[in-house]
Short mmCIF file of C-alpha atoms and ligand atoms in Angstrom, two decimals:
data_model
loop_
_atom_site.label_atom_id
_atom_site.label_comp_id
_atom_site.label_asym_id
_atom_site.label_seq_id
_atom_site.Cartn_x
_atom_site.Cartn_y
_atom_site.Cartn_z
CA MET A 1 37.37 -20.47 26.57
CA ARG A 2 37.01 -18.60 23.32
CA ALA A 3 33.54 -20.05 22.80
CA ILE A 4 32.54 -18.92 26.32
CA CYS A 5 33.85 -15.42 25.55
CA LEU A 6 31.83 -15.37 22.39
CA LEU A 7 28.75 -16.63 24.11
CA ALA A 8 29.18 -13.95 26.80
CA ILE A 9 29.36 -11.23 24.06
CA VAL A 10 26.36 -12.54 22.32
CA LEU A 11 24.38 -12.69 25.52
CA SER A 12 25.33 -9.21 26.64
CA VAL A 13 24.39 -7.79 23.30
CA SER A 14 21.01 -9.44 23.34
CA LEU A 15 20.47 -8.62 26.94
CA ALA A 16 21.31 -4.94 26.09
CA GLN A 17 18.62 -5.02 23.47
CA THR A 18 15.90 -6.62 25.59
CA ARG A 19 16.79 -4.29 28.51
CA SER A 20 16.48 -1.28 26.46
CA LEU A 21 13.12 -2.18 25.00
CA THR A 22 10.37 -2.81 27.44
CA ASP A 23 6.83 -3.07 26.27
CA ALA A 24 6.16 0.42 27.71
CA GLU A 25 9.11 1.95 25.79
CA VAL A 26 7.94 0.26 22.48
CA GLU A 27 4.42 1.56 23.09
CA ARG A 28 5.63 5.03 23.94
CA ILE A 29 7.70 5.24 20.75
CA HIS A 30 4.93 3.77 18.58
CA ARG A 31 2.32 6.20 19.91
CA SER A 32 4.65 9.10 19.07
CA MET A 33 4.73 8.17 15.42
CA LEU A 34 2.38 9.29 12.65
CA LEU A 35 1.73 5.94 10.87
CA ILE A 36 0.31 6.25 7.37
CA ASP A 37 -0.66 3.04 5.57
CA THR A 38 -1.16 3.66 1.86
CA HIS A 39 -3.18 0.54 1.01
CA ASN A 40 -6.10 -1.14 2.82
CA ASP A 41 -8.87 -3.03 1.01
CA ILE A 42 -11.57 -3.25 3.73
CA THR A 43 -13.60 -1.11 1.33
CA SER A 44 -14.28 -4.25 -0.79
CA ARG A 45 -16.24 -5.44 2.26
CA THR A 46 -17.77 -2.23 3.46
CA VAL A 47 -19.22 -1.59 0.03
CA ASP A 48 -21.35 -4.72 0.61
CA GLY A 49 -22.55 -3.46 4.05
CA TYR A 50 -19.74 -4.65 6.31
CA ASP A 51 -19.59 -2.46 9.46
CA ILE A 52 -16.01 -1.25 10.14
CA GLY A 53 -17.24 -0.18 13.60
CA LYS A 54 -18.18 -3.65 14.65
CA ASN A 55 -15.13 -5.17 16.24
CA LYS A 56 -15.25 -8.62 14.73
CA ASN A 57 -12.19 -10.70 14.35
CA ASP A 58 -13.15 -11.95 10.75
CA GLY A 59 -10.88 -9.64 8.86
CA HIS A 60 -7.78 -7.53 9.17
CA THR A 61 -9.39 -4.06 9.82
CA ASN A 62 -11.86 -2.50 12.15
CA ILE A 63 -11.95 0.74 14.19
CA ALA A 64 -10.84 -0.72 17.47
CA ALA A 65 -7.93 -2.64 15.82
CA LEU A 66 -6.83 0.50 13.85
CA LYS A 67 -6.65 2.30 17.20
CA GLU A 68 -4.82 -0.45 18.89
CA GLY A 69 -2.34 -0.48 15.98
CA GLY A 70 -1.94 3.26 16.21
CA VAL A 71 -2.74 3.94 12.58
CA GLY A 72 -2.71 7.65 12.01
CA ALA A 73 -3.85 7.85 8.34
CA GLN A 74 -5.27 5.24 6.14
CA PHE A 75 -5.53 5.27 2.34
CA PHE A 76 -8.57 3.17 1.61
CA ALA A 77 -8.44 1.39 -1.81
CA VAL A 78 -11.08 2.41 -4.28
CA TYR A 79 -10.58 -0.95 -5.94
CA VAL A 80 -12.27 -1.56 -9.34
CA ALA A 81 -11.94 -5.26 -10.19
CA PRO A 82 -10.83 -6.06 -13.71
CA GLY A 83 -14.20 -7.74 -14.34
CA TYR A 84 -15.96 -4.34 -14.41
CA VAL A 85 -14.29 -3.51 -17.70
CA LYS A 86 -16.79 -5.76 -19.48
CA GLY A 87 -19.87 -3.62 -20.21
CA ASN A 88 -18.09 -0.43 -19.21
CA ARG A 89 -19.17 -0.60 -15.52
CA SER A 90 -15.78 0.55 -14.10
CA ALA A 91 -16.76 4.18 -13.42
CA HIS A 92 -20.02 2.97 -11.78
CA ARG A 93 -18.00 0.69 -9.41
CA ALA A 94 -15.42 3.35 -8.74
CA LEU A 95 -18.25 5.79 -7.57
CA GLU A 96 -19.72 3.02 -5.37
CA MET A 97 -16.34 2.53 -3.79
CA ILE A 98 -15.80 6.26 -3.22
CA ASP A 99 -19.21 6.34 -1.64
CA THR A 100 -18.30 3.52 0.78
CA VAL A 101 -15.25 5.50 2.02
CA ARG A 102 -17.00 8.86 2.24
CA HIS A 103 -20.36 7.65 3.45
CA GLY A 104 -19.92 4.10 4.78
CA ILE A 105 -16.75 4.80 6.80
CA ILE A 106 -16.11 8.59 7.36
CA GLU A 107 -19.68 9.91 7.75
CA ARG A 108 -20.76 6.86 9.65
CA TYR A 109 -18.01 7.20 12.20
CA PRO A 110 -17.24 10.94 12.41
CA ASN A 111 -15.70 10.70 15.80
CA ASP A 112 -13.07 8.20 14.65
CA PHE A 113 -12.26 9.27 10.99
CA ALA A 114 -11.95 12.56 9.13
CA PHE A 115 -11.61 12.97 5.35
CA ALA A 116 -8.18 14.17 4.26
CA ALA A 117 -7.01 15.22 0.80
CA THR A 118 -3.61 16.88 1.64
CA ALA A 119 -0.49 16.24 3.69
CA ALA A 120 -1.54 19.24 5.91
CA ASP A 121 -5.02 17.66 6.36
CA ILE A 122 -3.35 14.47 7.63
CA GLU A 123 -1.21 16.26 10.22
CA ARG A 124 -4.18 18.44 11.41
CA ILE A 125 -6.52 15.38 11.78
CA HIS A 126 -3.79 13.36 13.53
CA LYS A 127 -3.41 16.18 16.14
CA GLN A 128 -7.19 15.98 16.77
CA GLY A 129 -6.65 12.33 17.64
CA LYS A 130 -8.74 10.99 14.68
CA ILE A 131 -7.72 8.76 11.82
CA ALA A 132 -7.18 10.59 8.56
CA ALA A 133 -9.05 8.80 5.76
CA LEU A 134 -7.84 9.06 2.20
CA MET A 135 -8.57 7.42 -1.08
CA GLY A 136 -6.56 5.88 -3.93
CA ILE A 137 -8.01 4.23 -7.02
CA GLU A 138 -6.71 0.80 -7.74
CA GLY A 139 -7.00 0.08 -11.44
CA GLY A 140 -6.59 2.79 -14.06
CA HIS A 141 -9.48 1.26 -16.08
CA ALA A 142 -11.65 3.15 -13.67
CA ILE A 143 -11.21 6.25 -15.77
CA GLU A 144 -12.64 4.42 -18.80
CA ASP A 145 -9.90 6.13 -21.06
CA ASN A 146 -11.37 9.57 -20.22
CA LEU A 147 -9.35 12.40 -18.54
CA GLY A 148 -12.68 14.01 -17.62
CA LEU A 149 -13.50 11.13 -15.25
CA LEU A 150 -9.93 11.37 -13.85
CA ARG A 151 -10.63 15.01 -12.98
CA ASP A 152 -13.96 14.00 -11.44
CA TYR A 153 -12.23 11.45 -9.24
CA PHE A 154 -9.76 14.07 -8.13
CA ASP A 155 -12.59 16.39 -7.11
CA LEU A 156 -14.20 13.54 -5.14
CA GLY A 157 -10.98 13.21 -3.11
CA ILE A 158 -8.84 10.49 -4.90
CA ARG A 159 -5.25 11.25 -4.23
CA TYR A 160 -3.45 8.42 -5.92
CA MET A 161 -4.24 6.05 -8.85
CA THR A 162 -2.63 2.73 -9.35
CA LEU A 163 -2.18 2.87 -13.11
CA THR A 164 -3.28 -0.79 -13.66
CA HIS A 165 -4.68 -3.67 -11.58
CA THR A 166 -3.79 -7.18 -12.80
CA ASN A 167 -5.21 -6.29 -16.22
CA THR A 168 -3.57 -4.36 -19.04
CA ASN A 169 -6.00 -1.50 -19.79
CA GLY A 170 -6.46 0.69 -22.83
CA TRP A 171 -3.27 2.76 -22.07
CA ALA A 172 -0.97 0.90 -19.67
CA ASP A 173 0.44 -2.62 -19.43
CA SER A 174 0.01 -4.66 -16.23
CA SER A 175 2.51 -7.14 -14.59
CA GLY A 176 -0.51 -9.39 -14.17
CA ASP A 177 -0.88 -10.30 -17.79
CA VAL A 178 2.19 -8.95 -19.59
CA ASN A 179 3.24 -12.46 -20.47
CA LYS A 180 -0.10 -13.56 -21.81
CA PRO A 181 0.04 -13.50 -25.61
CA GLU A 182 -3.68 -13.23 -26.11
CA VAL A 183 -3.77 -9.78 -24.48
CA GLU A 184 -3.09 -6.73 -26.58
CA HIS A 185 -0.08 -4.83 -25.06
CA HIS A 186 1.28 -1.35 -25.59
CA ASN A 187 4.97 -1.80 -24.58
CA GLY A 188 4.38 0.31 -21.43
CA LEU A 189 2.31 3.40 -21.72
CA THR A 190 0.52 4.65 -24.82
CA PRO A 191 0.54 8.31 -25.89
CA PHE A 192 -2.79 8.68 -24.04
CA GLY A 193 -1.21 6.91 -20.95
CA LYS A 194 1.46 9.62 -20.96
CA GLN A 195 -1.38 12.19 -21.03
CA VAL A 196 -2.91 10.52 -18.00
CA ILE A 197 0.41 10.89 -16.18
CA HIS A 198 0.66 14.69 -17.09
CA GLU A 199 -3.06 15.28 -16.06
CA MET A 200 -2.30 13.62 -12.66
CA ASN A 201 0.76 15.92 -12.21
CA ARG A 202 -1.42 18.90 -13.12
CA LEU A 203 -4.21 17.89 -10.74
CA GLY A 204 -1.90 16.86 -7.86
CA MET A 205 -2.74 13.13 -7.73
CA MET A 206 0.03 10.63 -6.93
CA ILE A 207 1.05 8.19 -9.62
CA ASP A 208 1.08 4.69 -8.25
CA ILE A 209 3.10 2.01 -10.09
CA SER A 210 2.14 -1.09 -7.90
CA HIS A 211 0.82 -3.78 -10.27
CA VAL A 212 2.09 -2.28 -13.52
CA ALA A 213 4.46 -4.03 -15.93
CA ASP A 214 8.12 -2.97 -15.63
CA LYS A 215 8.07 -1.04 -18.92
CA THR A 216 5.01 0.88 -17.64
CA PHE A 217 7.02 1.73 -14.51
CA TRP A 218 9.91 3.18 -16.49
CA ASP A 219 7.60 5.11 -18.82
CA ALA A 220 5.59 6.55 -15.84
CA LEU A 221 8.98 7.50 -14.03
CA ALA A 222 10.26 9.25 -17.14
CA GLU A 223 7.00 11.07 -17.87
CA SER A 224 6.08 12.26 -14.40
CA ARG A 225 7.23 15.76 -13.32
CA ALA A 226 6.72 14.83 -9.68
CA PRO A 227 7.95 11.91 -7.54
CA ILE A 228 5.88 8.64 -7.90
CA ILE A 229 5.01 5.87 -5.46
CA ALA A 230 4.48 2.13 -5.17
CA SER A 231 1.52 2.17 -2.82
CA HIS A 232 1.85 -1.57 -2.00
CA SER A 233 4.79 -3.47 -3.41
CA SER A 234 7.84 -5.33 -2.02
CA CYS A 235 11.36 -6.28 -3.20
CA ARG A 236 11.89 -8.66 -6.09
CA ALA A 237 15.39 -9.38 -4.96
CA LEU A 238 13.93 -11.10 -1.80
CA CYS A 239 10.86 -12.57 -3.39
CA ASN A 240 10.93 -12.97 -7.15
CA VAL A 241 7.36 -12.22 -8.30
CA PRO A 242 6.42 -9.57 -11.01
CA ARG A 243 4.32 -7.56 -8.43
CA ASN A 244 7.58 -6.69 -6.59
CA MET A 245 10.18 -4.01 -7.61
CA THR A 246 13.69 -4.80 -8.77
CA ASP A 247 16.64 -3.14 -7.12
CA GLU A 248 17.11 -1.03 -10.23
CA MET A 249 13.49 0.18 -10.06
CA ILE A 250 13.73 1.01 -6.39
CA ALA A 251 16.96 2.99 -6.94
CA ALA A 252 15.46 4.95 -9.85
CA LEU A 253 12.15 5.61 -7.96
CA ALA A 254 14.26 6.86 -4.91
CA LYS A 255 16.44 9.09 -7.12
CA LYS A 256 13.34 10.90 -8.19
CA GLY A 257 12.21 11.38 -4.67
CA GLY A 258 9.52 8.54 -4.60
CA VAL A 259 8.67 5.85 -2.08
CA ILE A 260 8.14 2.16 -2.21
CA GLN A 261 5.48 1.23 0.46
CA ILE A 262 6.14 -2.34 1.64
CA ASN A 263 3.31 -4.87 1.07
CA PHE A 264 2.55 -7.47 3.83
CA ASN A 265 1.16 -10.17 1.43
CA CYS A 266 2.86 -13.44 2.36
CA GLY A 267 3.20 -14.19 -1.39
CA PHE A 268 5.13 -10.98 -1.97
CA LEU A 269 7.43 -11.44 1.09
CA SER A 270 8.49 -15.08 1.02
CA GLU A 271 9.29 -17.24 -2.07
CA LYS A 272 7.99 -20.29 -0.11
CA SER A 273 4.68 -18.64 0.49
CA ALA A 274 4.62 -17.45 -3.18
CA ALA A 275 5.16 -20.89 -4.55
CA ALA A 276 2.46 -22.40 -2.38
CA ALA A 277 0.03 -19.55 -3.17
CA LYS A 278 0.59 -20.01 -6.86
CA ALA A 279 -0.22 -23.78 -6.56
CA VAL A 280 -3.52 -22.85 -4.68
CA GLN A 281 -4.46 -20.30 -7.31
CA GLU A 282 -4.02 -22.73 -10.15
CA SER A 283 -5.98 -25.49 -8.38
CA THR A 284 -9.06 -23.40 -7.38
CA LEU A 285 -11.69 -21.56 -9.34
CA PRO A 286 -11.00 -17.92 -10.19
CA GLY A 287 -13.28 -15.07 -9.10
CA ALA A 288 -16.01 -14.80 -6.54
CA ALA A 289 -17.37 -18.31 -7.03
CA GLY A 290 -14.09 -19.93 -5.93
CA GLU A 291 -13.07 -17.31 -3.29
CA ASP A 292 -14.18 -19.16 -0.24
CA ALA A 293 -12.60 -22.30 -1.45
CA THR A 294 -9.40 -20.40 -2.27
CA ILE A 295 -9.29 -18.83 1.26
CA ALA A 296 -9.76 -22.28 2.84
CA GLU A 297 -6.98 -23.79 0.58
CA TYR A 298 -4.70 -20.84 1.53
CA LYS A 299 -5.17 -21.48 5.15
CA LYS A 300 -4.31 -25.10 4.70
CA LYS A 301 -1.51 -24.85 2.23
CA VAL A 302 0.24 -21.56 2.27
CA PRO A 303 2.94 -21.20 4.98
CA PRO A 304 2.69 -17.65 6.40
CA ALA A 305 5.52 -15.18 5.93
CA THR A 306 6.71 -13.55 9.15
CA LEU A 307 7.30 -10.22 10.75
CA GLU A 308 10.96 -10.81 10.13
CA ASP A 309 10.32 -11.07 6.37
CA VAL A 310 8.60 -7.61 6.43
CA VAL A 311 11.56 -6.16 8.28
CA ALA A 312 13.91 -7.79 5.70
CA HIS A 313 12.08 -6.21 2.93
CA ILE A 314 12.01 -2.73 4.56
CA ASP A 315 15.79 -3.11 5.34
CA HIS A 316 16.56 -4.23 1.86
CA ALA A 317 14.57 -1.27 0.21
CA VAL A 318 16.38 1.14 2.56
CA LYS A 319 19.84 -0.30 1.60
CA VAL A 320 18.91 0.04 -2.10
CA GLY A 321 16.84 3.29 -2.12
CA GLY A 322 17.83 5.06 1.05
CA ILE A 323 16.02 5.80 4.30
CA ASP A 324 13.89 8.47 2.53
CA ALA A 325 12.44 6.04 -0.12
CA VAL A 326 10.56 3.50 2.06
CA GLY A 327 7.16 3.30 3.70
CA ILE A 328 4.15 1.09 4.58
CA GLY A 329 1.41 -0.12 2.22
CA SER A 330 -0.03 -3.20 4.12
CA ASP A 331 -2.66 -4.47 1.69
CA PHE A 332 -4.68 -5.61 4.64
CA ASP A 333 -8.00 -7.13 3.81
CA GLY A 334 -6.79 -7.35 0.15
CA VAL A 335 -4.85 -10.51 0.64
CA PHE A 336 -5.60 -14.11 1.95
CA CYS A 337 -2.49 -14.46 3.93
CA THR A 338 -0.78 -11.99 6.35
CA PRO A 339 2.59 -12.48 8.21
CA ARG A 340 2.93 -14.12 11.53
CA GLY A 341 3.31 -11.28 13.96
CA LEU A 342 1.61 -8.78 11.65
CA GLU A 343 -1.72 -10.55 11.22
CA ASP A 344 -3.88 -7.39 11.16
CA VAL A 345 -3.90 -3.57 11.68
CA SER A 346 -3.68 -4.02 15.46
CA LYS A 347 -0.21 -5.50 15.29
CA PHE A 348 1.78 -2.56 13.96
CA PRO A 349 3.50 -2.07 17.39
CA ASN A 350 5.27 -5.43 16.75
CA LEU A 351 6.80 -3.82 13.64
CA THR A 352 8.06 -0.93 15.69
CA ARG A 353 9.73 -3.23 18.18
CA ALA A 354 11.29 -5.28 15.40
CA LEU A 355 12.64 -2.21 13.60
CA LEU A 356 14.06 -0.88 16.86
CA GLU A 357 15.67 -4.27 17.49
CA LYS A 358 17.12 -4.19 14.04
CA GLY A 359 18.79 -0.96 14.99
CA TYR A 360 16.58 1.66 13.30
CA SER A 361 16.40 4.86 15.21
CA GLU A 362 13.20 6.57 16.18
CA GLU A 363 13.85 9.25 13.57
CA ASN A 364 14.34 6.75 10.75
CA ILE A 365 11.18 4.74 11.71
CA ARG A 366 9.30 8.04 11.71
CA LYS A 367 10.26 8.54 8.11
CA ILE A 368 9.30 4.93 7.10
CA TYR A 369 5.96 5.23 8.95
CA GLY A 370 4.78 8.53 7.41
CA GLY A 371 7.43 11.16 6.96
CA ASN A 372 8.45 10.00 3.51
CA ILE A 373 4.91 9.68 2.00
CA LEU A 374 4.07 13.11 3.48
CA ARG A 375 7.11 14.55 1.69
CA VAL A 376 5.89 12.93 -1.64
CA MET A 377 2.43 14.29 -1.08
CA ARG A 378 3.81 17.80 -0.55
CA ALA A 379 6.03 17.51 -3.70
CA VAL A 380 2.99 16.33 -5.73
CA GLU A 381 0.93 19.27 -4.40
CA ALA A 382 3.69 21.69 -5.13
CA GLU A 383 3.99 20.43 -8.73
CA ALA A 384 0.19 21.00 -9.21
CA LYS A 385 0.59 24.52 -7.82
CA ARG A 386 3.54 25.20 -10.11
CA GLU A 387 1.72 24.01 -13.17
CA ALA A 388 -1.41 26.09 -12.23
CA ALA A 389 0.73 29.21 -11.87
CA ASN A 390 2.21 28.70 -15.41
ZN1 ZN B 401 -3.30 -4.40 -5.16
#
């Protein structure tokens, strides 16, 4: 009898949920959101001529899929691979990557995208029914240890910079090589690295700590006079990899008004995926030569994470940092494996349904999807204004 009662309760609860969430309802709520994704790497393909307007199903991102997914604003990664450090080609690459966003995406499809550099731009462009296109540099070596280049990048529209990629540069340690004894490390940020942080504050460029070593995170947080972000990182408590943030880091970031934008890479969401991905990486050739083989091996050997894993990471970050400290930084087209249920940019409505089913209110999802990062952008813009006035 007791079991039957329990069953009845469970059934009525789940029925209540399914009844209250028709597809039309999820769609209505999803379309009412301003969804801002802070990291997408389709630029590494458009720079080689890939047409984002051609609706092929060979990647995670194209215009039709962005519209289907209800993406309101997209930060495109101006990714400078570590290999460009050799021969000082990083600035050249950064300029090529900026060109592919401004010319290869925005100018090519003016009815679909509009260039944005501020929080107000994003809101205005969203009201016009277009996708706001923004840029963040991935890899601080792009400035070639020169504050002048940092200022040039700001003038060209860069609104965040990920302090490192997987490589330690001349002024900041990376999580990607912090345990490699052959790499010269700095114990976080050098004095010049701290100047970079201050110059970013002065310009109004967001400081992004995804990819950095833990000590670099703590140094950047202490130095910055504005909130900082993790543009595409997840939670180490749920998936223990160096690319993810510890609870202590999430709490400290939140306390200073920052946001962690949850990454959808299988290997950052699920430890099972992470272990399999590590084995594949170690068994295939690094770099472009081995890339096709790596992707093939990934498809065979890495079990995908799931939509539920993404929700778990969002929920964990909210519990640790609060509802104002969490957002979305998918890393679509920058990773070989995406979660079941969130395979590409068109699938964002599935996340809305899952968050609603988890009990998140529309108001709270609105914060996660865009409200929080807009608040950080405004705080960063205000700090720049304050410094200009002094
Ligand atoms: Zn990255």
